[in-house]
Amino acid sequence: MAAGRDEGAREAFLRGLKLGVPFGVVGFFLSASFGVLARQAGFSVAQAIVTAMIVFAGSAQFAALSVITVGGGIPAALTAGSLMNARFLAMGIALAPSLPGGPMKRAAQGQAVVDSSWALANRGDGTFDRWLLFGTTVPQYVTWTLGSVVGAIFGDALGDTHRLGLDAIYPVFFLSLLVAELRDGPSRWVAACGGLLALALVPISPPGVPILAASAVTLIGLVRRSR
Amino acid sequence: MTLTYTQVWVLIFGLAALTVLIKALGPVLLGGRELPPWFSRVIVLMAPALLSALVVTSVFATGRSWSVGAHTVGVGVAALMLWRRCSLVLSAVVAVLVTAGLRAI
């Protein structure tokens, strides 16, 4: 029994590794553009790379960086970054029942969550394949680190990331995950309502809050009896 | 930027610590137990809601205002490609090229 479960785990992990590669490729360029922007904002090469390695959350990194670039302080930057990360609260709650072990072990496993691994490990029945999630995250962590190294060191040669259009990568990354999620009617409705709600909240709340607020539309799952 | 070298390190470690905390919270508080059926009906809808909000706010907004630009067109083209089942990497490359091309004009 235990051996059989391990075999399934190994297979899921390997499948995850494979699934993570395209996201890793795109993540490389995202992280490289972070490295370039961080250097321009006054980070040292080491600081830009360490940020990618220990924060490992693109939207939070970009949000915090944009705050200090316009002259904001540490509290404001930490708040912006954490608000962008707030969606991981929702993702962590969703994932929780699928993680075995004590609180510390579950907390450690929860660190493997990135948007793409969480979405791909979602079995669509409310449970998650944790080994697939771990596998999907691995190549992305490697390329995220490498990308920041390349961006931080060679950023000067690369020039203006805005002119190069690299800011278009970020939405496409999430769009590819979204397209895979629009399987049925309820998913499409929730995507449309969540997007509209987020957009409506943009002018009246700090960046990041509209995204967390969009998760509230999933409460429609309470009133719908079948999917 | 107005931060000193040391302050940047404080920011980096602070952000890393908060990220760890946020990612740990759900699994620690709600893990290791069976949750009721309504829970999973809500959970399956979480991904489309969060991902859609991420896409929409990064395409149609900058900071706290609505705005569109060359990247909106680039991402739009990529959206069509993804819908027609093109690969993520190819779609991202086209999005970048279209965006950069429009900005060069």
mmCIF file of C-alpha atoms in Angstrom:
data_model
loop_
_atom_site.group_PDB
_atom_site.id
_atom_site.type_symbol
_atom_site.label_atom_id
_atom_site.label_comp_id
_atom_site.label_asym_id
_atom_site.label_seq_id
_atom_site.Cartn_x
_atom_site.Cartn_y
_atom_site.Cartn_z
ATOM 1 C CA MET A 1 0.000 0.000 0.000
ATOM 2 C CA ALA A 2 2.673 2.469 1.090
ATOM 3 C CA ALA A 3 4.924 1.428 -1.777
ATOM 4 C CA GLY A 4 2.108 1.821 -4.251
ATOM 5 C CA ARG A 5 1.432 5.315 -3.000
ATOM 6 C CA ASP A 6 5.099 6.211 -3.372
ATOM 7 C CA GLU A 7 5.115 5.036 -6.962
ATOM 8 C CA GLY A 8 2.128 7.244 -7.704
ATOM 9 C CA ALA A 9 3.940 10.092 -5.991
ATOM 10 C CA ARG A 10 7.047 9.603 -8.107
ATOM 11 C CA GLU A 11 5.020 9.505 -11.286
ATOM 12 C CA ALA A 12 3.067 12.637 -10.348
ATOM 13 C CA PHE A 13 6.282 14.440 -9.394
ATOM 14 C CA LEU A 14 7.890 13.625 -12.752
ATOM 15 C CA ARG A 15 4.755 14.666 -14.603
ATOM 16 C CA GLY A 16 4.855 17.927 -12.637
ATOM 17 C CA LEU A 17 8.489 18.533 -13.602
ATOM 18 C CA LYS A 18 7.511 18.234 -17.261
ATOM 19 C CA LEU A 19 4.440 20.465 -16.900
ATOM 20 C CA GLY A 20 6.516 23.099 -15.128
ATOM 21 C CA VAL A 21 9.065 23.539 -17.924
ATOM 22 C CA PRO A 22 7.124 25.951 -20.214
ATOM 23 C CA PHE A 23 6.191 28.057 -17.189
ATOM 24 C CA GLY A 24 9.833 27.929 -16.163
ATOM 25 C CA VAL A 25 10.926 29.219 -19.583
ATOM 26 C CA VAL A 26 8.531 32.170 -19.385
ATOM 27 C CA GLY A 27 9.382 32.680 -15.711
ATOM 28 C CA PHE A 28 13.045 32.998 -16.676
ATOM 29 C CA PHE A 29 12.274 36.127 -18.691
ATOM 30 C CA LEU A 30 9.935 37.502 -16.029
ATOM 31 C CA SER A 31 12.627 37.087 -13.396
ATOM 32 C CA ALA A 32 15.264 38.562 -15.725
ATOM 33 C CA SER A 33 13.131 41.673 -16.161
ATOM 34 C CA PHE A 34 12.798 41.834 -12.380
ATOM 35 C CA GLY A 35 16.598 41.677 -12.115
ATOM 36 C CA VAL A 36 16.975 44.550 -14.585
ATOM 37 C CA LEU A 37 14.378 46.726 -12.834
ATOM 38 C CA ALA A 38 15.815 45.952 -9.382
ATOM 39 C CA ARG A 39 19.293 47.048 -10.481
ATOM 40 C CA GLN A 40 17.833 50.235 -11.961
ATOM 41 C CA ALA A 41 16.042 50.858 -8.655
ATOM 42 C CA GLY A 42 19.357 50.697 -6.792
ATOM 43 C CA PHE A 43 19.569 47.040 -5.678
ATOM 44 C CA SER A 44 23.028 45.442 -5.784
ATOM 45 C CA VAL A 45 23.453 42.359 -7.993
ATOM 46 C CA ALA A 46 23.393 40.130 -4.899
ATOM 47 C CA GLN A 47 20.267 41.824 -3.538
ATOM 48 C CA ALA A 48 18.378 41.332 -6.807
ATOM 49 C CA ILE A 49 19.278 37.629 -6.923
ATOM 50 C CA VAL A 50 18.598 36.953 -3.228
ATOM 51 C CA THR A 51 15.171 38.571 -3.609
ATOM 52 C CA ALA A 52 14.250 36.146 -6.381
ATOM 53 C CA MET A 53 15.626 33.193 -4.400
ATOM 54 C CA ILE A 54 13.977 33.817 -1.028
ATOM 55 C CA VAL A 55 10.813 35.715 -1.954
ATOM 56 C CA PHE A 56 10.077 33.668 -5.102
ATOM 57 C CA ALA A 57 6.771 35.444 -5.744
ATOM 58 C CA GLY A 58 6.851 37.523 -8.902
ATOM 59 C CA SER A 59 3.866 39.769 -8.358
ATOM 60 C CA ALA A 60 4.976 40.640 -4.798
ATOM 61 C CA GLN A 61 8.520 41.369 -5.958
ATOM 62 C CA PHE A 62 7.328 43.687 -8.736
ATOM 63 C CA ALA A 63 4.798 45.393 -6.453
ATOM 64 C CA ALA A 64 7.338 46.095 -3.698
ATOM 65 C CA LEU A 65 9.872 47.307 -6.242
ATOM 66 C CA SER A 66 7.445 49.686 -7.897
ATOM 67 C CA VAL A 67 6.631 51.247 -4.503
ATOM 68 C CA ILE A 68 10.252 52.031 -3.621
ATOM 69 C CA THR A 69 11.002 53.150 -7.201
ATOM 70 C CA VAL A 70 8.541 56.006 -6.761
ATOM 71 C CA GLY A 71 10.054 56.923 -3.394
ATOM 72 C CA GLY A 72 7.877 54.878 -1.010
ATOM 73 C CA GLY A 73 9.253 53.468 2.240
ATOM 74 C CA ILE A 74 9.706 49.943 3.565
ATOM 75 C CA PRO A 75 6.257 49.648 5.248
ATOM 76 C CA ALA A 76 4.483 50.708 2.049
ATOM 77 C CA ALA A 77 6.582 48.319 -0.048
ATOM 78 C CA LEU A 78 5.954 45.404 2.331
ATOM 79 C CA THR A 79 2.228 46.146 2.343
ATOM 80 C CA ALA A 80 2.031 46.267 -1.459
ATOM 81 C CA GLY A 81 3.967 43.011 -1.765
ATOM 82 C CA SER A 82 1.852 41.259 0.858
ATOM 83 C CA LEU A 83 -1.403 42.410 -0.707
ATOM 84 C CA MET A 84 -0.284 40.907 -4.015
ATOM 85 C CA ASN A 85 0.525 37.745 -2.064
ATOM 86 C CA ALA A 86 -2.861 37.738 -0.332
ATOM 87 C CA ARG A 87 -4.224 35.392 -3.008
ATOM 88 C CA PHE A 88 -1.889 32.729 -1.574
ATOM 89 C CA LEU A 89 -4.080 32.819 1.536
ATOM 90 C CA ALA A 90 -7.009 31.694 -0.592
ATOM 91 C CA MET A 91 -4.842 29.146 -2.417
ATOM 92 C CA GLY A 92 -3.432 27.843 0.892
ATOM 93 C CA ILE A 93 -6.911 27.384 2.336
ATOM 94 C CA ALA A 94 -7.959 25.489 -0.787
ATOM 95 C CA LEU A 95 -4.872 23.296 -0.676
ATOM 96 C CA ALA A 96 -4.898 22.632 3.090
ATOM 97 C CA PRO A 97 -7.061 19.477 3.202
ATOM 98 C CA SER A 98 -4.828 17.830 0.569
ATOM 99 C CA LEU A 99 -1.675 18.155 2.700
ATOM 100 C CA PRO A 100 -0.826 15.417 5.226
ATOM 101 C CA GLY A 101 1.350 15.716 8.339
ATOM 102 C CA GLY A 102 1.555 18.035 11.315
ATOM 103 C CA PRO A 103 1.265 21.837 11.187
ATOM 104 C CA MET A 104 4.979 22.441 10.615
ATOM 105 C CA LYS A 105 5.134 19.885 7.809
ATOM 106 C CA ARG A 106 2.023 21.358 6.181
ATOM 107 C CA ALA A 107 3.467 24.871 6.491
ATOM 108 C CA ALA A 108 6.640 23.703 4.751
ATOM 109 C CA GLN A 109 4.691 22.015 1.953
ATOM 110 C CA GLY A 110 2.611 25.160 1.515
ATOM 111 C CA GLN A 111 5.779 27.048 0.536
ATOM 112 C CA ALA A 112 5.858 25.126 -2.754
ATOM 113 C CA VAL A 113 2.740 26.912 -3.975
ATOM 114 C CA VAL A 114 3.169 29.187 -6.959
ATOM 115 C CA ASP A 115 0.248 30.183 -9.178
ATOM 116 C CA SER A 116 0.935 27.705 -11.958
ATOM 117 C CA SER A 117 1.699 24.715 -9.716
ATOM 118 C CA TRP A 118 -1.424 25.370 -7.656
ATOM 119 C CA ALA A 119 -3.629 25.636 -10.747
ATOM 120 C CA LEU A 120 -2.153 22.547 -12.439
ATOM 121 C CA ALA A 121 -2.313 20.397 -9.293
ATOM 122 C CA ASN A 122 -5.995 21.234 -8.875
ATOM 123 C CA ARG A 123 -7.830 17.980 -9.621
ATOM 124 C CA GLY A 124 -11.070 19.861 -10.265
ATOM 125 C CA ASP A 125 -12.944 18.122 -7.430
ATOM 126 C CA GLY A 126 -11.695 20.302 -4.590
ATOM 127 C CA THR A 127 -8.559 18.234 -3.937
ATOM 128 C CA PHE A 128 -4.972 18.728 -5.058
ATOM 129 C CA ASP A 129 -2.202 16.391 -6.227
ATOM 130 C CA ARG A 130 0.577 17.597 -3.929
ATOM 131 C CA TRP A 131 3.384 15.693 -5.669
ATOM 132 C CA LEU A 132 2.377 17.162 -9.015
ATOM 133 C CA LEU A 133 2.437 20.579 -7.302
ATOM 134 C CA PHE A 134 5.958 20.031 -5.921
ATOM 135 C CA GLY A 135 7.183 18.802 -9.310
ATOM 136 C CA THR A 136 5.723 21.747 -11.201
ATOM 137 C CA THR A 137 7.382 24.234 -8.868
ATOM 138 C CA VAL A 138 10.921 22.806 -9.149
ATOM 139 C CA PRO A 139 11.839 23.872 -12.728
ATOM 140 C CA GLN A 140 10.233 27.238 -12.075
ATOM 141 C CA TYR A 141 12.367 27.843 -8.979
ATOM 142 C CA VAL A 142 15.518 26.988 -10.950
ATOM 143 C CA THR A 143 14.725 29.284 -13.889
ATOM 144 C CA TRP A 144 13.411 32.030 -11.568
ATOM 145 C CA THR A 145 16.822 32.076 -9.881
ATOM 146 C CA LEU A 146 18.766 31.884 -13.153
ATOM 147 C CA GLY A 147 16.641 34.627 -14.720
ATOM 148 C CA SER A 148 17.371 37.022 -11.863
ATOM 149 C CA VAL A 149 21.098 36.288 -12.199
ATOM 150 C CA VAL A 150 21.060 37.077 -15.927
ATOM 151 C CA GLY A 151 18.866 40.167 -15.476
ATOM 152 C CA ALA A 152 20.890 41.563 -12.582
ATOM 153 C CA ILE A 153 24.278 41.022 -14.230
ATOM 154 C CA PHE A 154 23.513 41.766 -17.885
ATOM 155 C CA GLY A 155 20.637 44.208 -17.349
ATOM 156 C CA ASP A 156 22.647 47.188 -18.500
ATOM 157 C CA ALA A 157 23.278 45.588 -21.873
ATOM 158 C CA LEU A 158 19.598 44.663 -22.214
ATOM 159 C CA GLY A 159 18.422 48.245 -21.766
ATOM 160 C CA ASP A 160 14.828 49.340 -21.251
ATOM 161 C CA THR A 161 12.554 46.361 -20.528
ATOM 162 C CA HIS A 162 9.519 48.518 -21.272
ATOM 163 C CA ARG A 163 10.776 49.286 -24.791
ATOM 164 C CA LEU A 164 11.451 45.568 -25.303
ATOM 165 C CA GLY A 165 7.852 44.737 -24.438
ATOM 166 C CA LEU A 166 8.815 42.348 -21.639
ATOM 167 C CA ASP A 167 5.936 43.609 -19.510
ATOM 168 C CA ALA A 168 3.590 41.673 -21.824
ATOM 169 C CA ILE A 169 4.939 38.369 -20.467
ATOM 170 C CA TYR A 170 3.345 38.653 -17.026
ATOM 171 C CA PRO A 171 -0.333 38.715 -18.166
ATOM 172 C CA VAL A 172 0.267 35.995 -20.776
ATOM 173 C CA PHE A 173 1.685 33.732 -18.073
ATOM 174 C CA PHE A 174 -1.548 33.965 -16.061
ATOM 175 C CA LEU A 175 -3.716 33.910 -19.178
ATOM 176 C CA SER A 176 -2.376 30.498 -20.157
ATOM 177 C CA LEU A 177 -3.405 29.162 -16.745
ATOM 178 C CA LEU A 178 -6.795 30.858 -16.992
ATOM 179 C CA VAL A 179 -7.596 29.412 -20.432
ATOM 180 C CA ALA A 180 -7.076 25.911 -19.039
ATOM 181 C CA GLU A 181 -9.525 26.648 -16.214
ATOM 182 C CA LEU A 182 -12.461 27.749 -18.376
ATOM 183 C CA ARG A 183 -13.805 24.237 -18.792
ATOM 184 C CA ASP A 184 -17.451 24.762 -17.966
ATOM 185 C CA GLY A 185 -20.184 27.366 -17.564
ATOM 186 C CA PRO A 186 -19.694 28.145 -13.861
ATOM 187 C CA SER A 187 -15.930 28.588 -14.326
ATOM 188 C CA ARG A 188 -16.512 31.066 -17.149
ATOM 189 C CA TRP A 189 -19.091 33.013 -15.177
ATOM 190 C CA VAL A 190 -16.843 33.190 -12.148
ATOM 191 C CA ALA A 191 -13.884 34.275 -14.301
ATOM 192 C CA ALA A 192 -15.963 37.025 -15.912
ATOM 193 C CA CYS A 193 -17.441 38.228 -12.611
ATOM 194 C CA GLY A 194 -14.088 38.024 -10.788
ATOM 195 C CA GLY A 195 -12.364 39.988 -13.559
ATOM 196 C CA LEU A 196 -15.038 42.673 -13.623
ATOM 197 C CA LEU A 197 -15.113 42.971 -9.829
ATOM 198 C CA ALA A 198 -11.314 43.321 -9.717
ATOM 199 C CA LEU A 199 -11.375 45.963 -12.433
ATOM 200 C CA ALA A 200 -14.131 47.894 -10.660
ATOM 201 C CA LEU A 201 -12.079 47.929 -7.441
ATOM 202 C CA VAL A 202 -8.854 49.143 -9.105
ATOM 203 C CA PRO A 203 -9.472 52.897 -8.630
ATOM 204 C CA ILE A 204 -10.679 52.576 -5.036
ATOM 205 C CA SER A 205 -8.261 50.103 -3.414
ATOM 206 C CA PRO A 206 -4.496 49.495 -3.221
ATOM 207 C CA PRO A 207 -3.034 47.128 -5.873
ATOM 208 C CA GLY A 208 -3.493 43.492 -4.843
ATOM 209 C CA VAL A 209 -6.766 43.983 -2.990
ATOM 210 C CA PRO A 210 -8.899 43.712 -6.167
ATOM 211 C CA ILE A 211 -7.354 40.293 -6.841
ATOM 212 C CA LEU A 212 -8.066 38.949 -3.374
ATOM 213 C CA ALA A 213 -11.577 40.426 -3.489
ATOM 214 C CA ALA A 214 -12.242 38.575 -6.750
ATOM 215 C CA SER A 215 -12.005 35.287 -4.841
ATOM 216 C CA ALA A 216 -15.247 36.287 -3.088
ATOM 217 C CA VAL A 217 -17.229 35.535 -6.248
ATOM 218 C CA THR A 218 -16.425 31.847 -5.714
ATOM 219 C CA LEU A 219 -19.006 31.909 -2.925
ATOM 220 C CA ILE A 220 -21.453 31.382 -5.786
ATOM 221 C CA GLY A 221 -20.363 27.752 -5.300
ATOM 222 C CA LEU A 222 -22.461 27.790 -2.127
ATOM 223 C CA VAL A 223 -25.728 28.429 -3.923
ATOM 224 C CA ARG A 224 -25.127 26.232 -6.954
ATOM 225 C CA ARG A 225 -25.991 22.631 -6.251
ATOM 226 C CA SER A 226 -24.148 21.097 -9.208
ATOM 227 C CA ARG A 227 -21.291 22.179 -11.387
ATOM 228 C CA MET B 1 15.015 55.270 -4.673
ATOM 229 C CA THR B 2 15.496 56.651 -1.178
ATOM 230 C CA LEU B 3 16.461 53.412 0.598
ATOM 231 C CA THR B 4 20.010 52.737 1.800
ATOM 232 C CA TYR B 5 21.858 49.493 1.086
ATOM 233 C CA THR B 6 20.959 48.111 4.524
ATOM 234 C CA GLN B 7 17.321 49.161 4.195
ATOM 235 C CA VAL B 8 17.053 47.197 0.947
ATOM 236 C CA TRP B 9 18.165 44.061 2.818
ATOM 237 C CA VAL B 10 15.543 44.758 5.496
ATOM 238 C CA LEU B 11 12.921 45.026 2.750
ATOM 239 C CA ILE B 12 14.035 41.768 1.092
ATOM 240 C CA PHE B 13 14.037 39.709 4.296
ATOM 241 C CA GLY B 14 10.809 41.309 5.466
ATOM 242 C CA LEU B 15 9.062 40.464 2.201
ATOM 243 C CA ALA B 16 10.441 36.908 2.266
ATOM 244 C CA ALA B 17 9.238 36.381 5.854
ATOM 245 C CA LEU B 18 5.763 37.730 5.099
ATOM 246 C CA THR B 19 5.494 35.550 1.988
ATOM 247 C CA VAL B 20 6.395 32.434 3.994
ATOM 248 C CA LEU B 21 3.826 33.393 6.630
ATOM 249 C CA ILE B 22 1.039 33.978 4.108
ATOM 250 C CA LYS B 23 1.726 30.706 2.299
ATOM 251 C CA ALA B 24 1.835 28.789 5.610
ATOM 252 C CA LEU B 25 -1.346 30.181 7.134
ATOM 253 C CA GLY B 26 -3.968 28.180 5.202
ATOM 254 C CA PRO B 27 -2.220 24.789 5.473
ATOM 255 C CA VAL B 28 -1.521 25.273 9.206
ATOM 256 C CA LEU B 29 -5.008 26.386 10.207
ATOM 257 C CA LEU B 30 -7.124 24.198 7.947
ATOM 258 C CA GLY B 31 -4.959 21.178 7.133
ATOM 259 C CA GLY B 32 -5.369 17.588 8.213
ATOM 260 C CA ARG B 33 -9.162 17.501 8.331
ATOM 261 C CA GLU B 34 -12.056 16.662 6.079
ATOM 262 C CA LEU B 35 -13.911 19.724 4.916
ATOM 263 C CA PRO B 36 -17.616 19.799 4.003
ATOM 264 C CA PRO B 37 -18.826 19.369 0.391
ATOM 265 C CA TRP B 38 -19.708 23.048 -0.037
ATOM 266 C CA PHE B 39 -16.026 23.791 0.560
ATOM 267 C CA SER B 40 -14.891 21.956 -2.555
ATOM 268 C CA ARG B 41 -17.606 23.590 -4.663
ATOM 269 C CA VAL B 42 -16.137 26.951 -3.683
ATOM 270 C CA ILE B 43 -12.543 25.775 -4.172
ATOM 271 C CA VAL B 44 -12.949 24.603 -7.766
ATOM 272 C CA LEU B 45 -14.069 28.112 -8.670
ATOM 273 C CA MET B 46 -11.153 29.786 -6.925
ATOM 274 C CA ALA B 47 -8.666 29.364 -9.787
ATOM 275 C CA PRO B 48 -10.739 31.015 -12.548
ATOM 276 C CA ALA B 49 -11.631 33.916 -10.229
ATOM 277 C CA LEU B 50 -8.080 34.634 -9.030
ATOM 278 C CA LEU B 51 -6.424 34.098 -12.412
ATOM 279 C CA SER B 52 -8.956 36.246 -14.236
ATOM 280 C CA ALA B 53 -8.425 39.063 -11.725
ATOM 281 C CA LEU B 54 -4.644 38.795 -12.155
ATOM 282 C CA VAL B 55 -4.919 38.965 -15.951
ATOM 283 C CA VAL B 56 -7.439 41.796 -16.027
ATOM 284 C CA THR B 57 -5.567 43.993 -13.528
ATOM 285 C CA SER B 58 -2.242 43.514 -15.313
ATOM 286 C CA VAL B 59 -3.693 44.246 -18.766
ATOM 287 C CA PHE B 60 -6.190 47.027 -18.096
ATOM 288 C CA ALA B 61 -4.728 48.820 -15.079
ATOM 289 C CA THR B 62 -1.561 50.521 -13.880
ATOM 290 C CA GLY B 63 -1.412 51.130 -10.147
ATOM 291 C CA ARG B 64 -4.764 52.553 -9.132
ATOM 292 C CA SER B 65 -6.036 53.698 -12.529
ATOM 293 C CA TRP B 66 -7.406 51.968 -15.592
ATOM 294 C CA SER B 67 -5.055 52.157 -18.543
ATOM 295 C CA VAL B 68 -4.320 50.327 -21.752
ATOM 296 C CA GLY B 69 -1.222 50.383 -23.943
ATOM 297 C CA ALA B 70 0.788 48.489 -26.509
ATOM 298 C CA HIS B 71 0.999 45.519 -24.137
ATOM 299 C CA THR B 72 -2.808 45.278 -24.161
ATOM 300 C CA VAL B 73 -2.666 44.547 -27.899
ATOM 301 C CA GLY B 74 0.247 42.141 -27.466
ATOM 302 C CA VAL B 75 -1.546 40.217 -24.737
ATOM 303 C CA GLY B 76 -4.754 40.241 -26.829
ATOM 304 C CA VAL B 77 -2.970 38.507 -29.692
ATOM 305 C CA ALA B 78 -1.484 35.988 -27.267
ATOM 306 C CA ALA B 79 -4.961 35.377 -25.825
ATOM 307 C CA LEU B 80 -6.232 34.357 -29.259
ATOM 308 C CA MET B 81 -3.219 32.101 -29.746
ATOM 309 C CA LEU B 82 -3.697 30.407 -26.357
ATOM 310 C CA TRP B 83 -7.375 29.932 -27.121
ATOM 311 C CA ARG B 84 -6.354 28.206 -30.376
ATOM 312 C CA ARG B 85 -4.092 25.962 -28.284
ATOM 313 C CA CYS B 86 -0.744 27.469 -29.203
ATOM 314 C CA SER B 87 2.025 26.841 -26.651
ATOM 315 C CA LEU B 88 2.611 29.250 -23.772
ATOM 316 C CA VAL B 89 6.190 29.977 -24.845
ATOM 317 C CA LEU B 90 5.228 30.791 -28.455
ATOM 318 C CA SER B 91 2.307 32.963 -27.322
ATOM 319 C CA ALA B 92 4.531 34.862 -24.883
ATOM 320 C CA VAL B 93 7.162 35.476 -27.599
ATOM 321 C CA VAL B 94 4.498 36.853 -29.976
ATOM 322 C CA ALA B 95 3.054 39.060 -27.200
ATOM 323 C CA VAL B 96 6.496 40.547 -26.558
ATOM 324 C CA LEU B 97 7.212 41.092 -30.260
ATOM 325 C CA VAL B 98 3.843 42.758 -30.922
ATOM 326 C CA THR B 99 4.218 44.985 -27.845
ATOM 327 C CA ALA B 100 7.791 45.982 -28.678
ATOM 328 C CA GLY B 101 6.837 46.523 -32.335
ATOM 329 C CA LEU B 102 3.971 48.859 -31.463
ATOM 330 C CA ARG B 103 6.193 50.825 -29.079
ATOM 331 C CA ALA B 104 8.879 51.174 -31.756
ATOM 332 C CA ILE B 105 6.474 52.795 -34.211
#
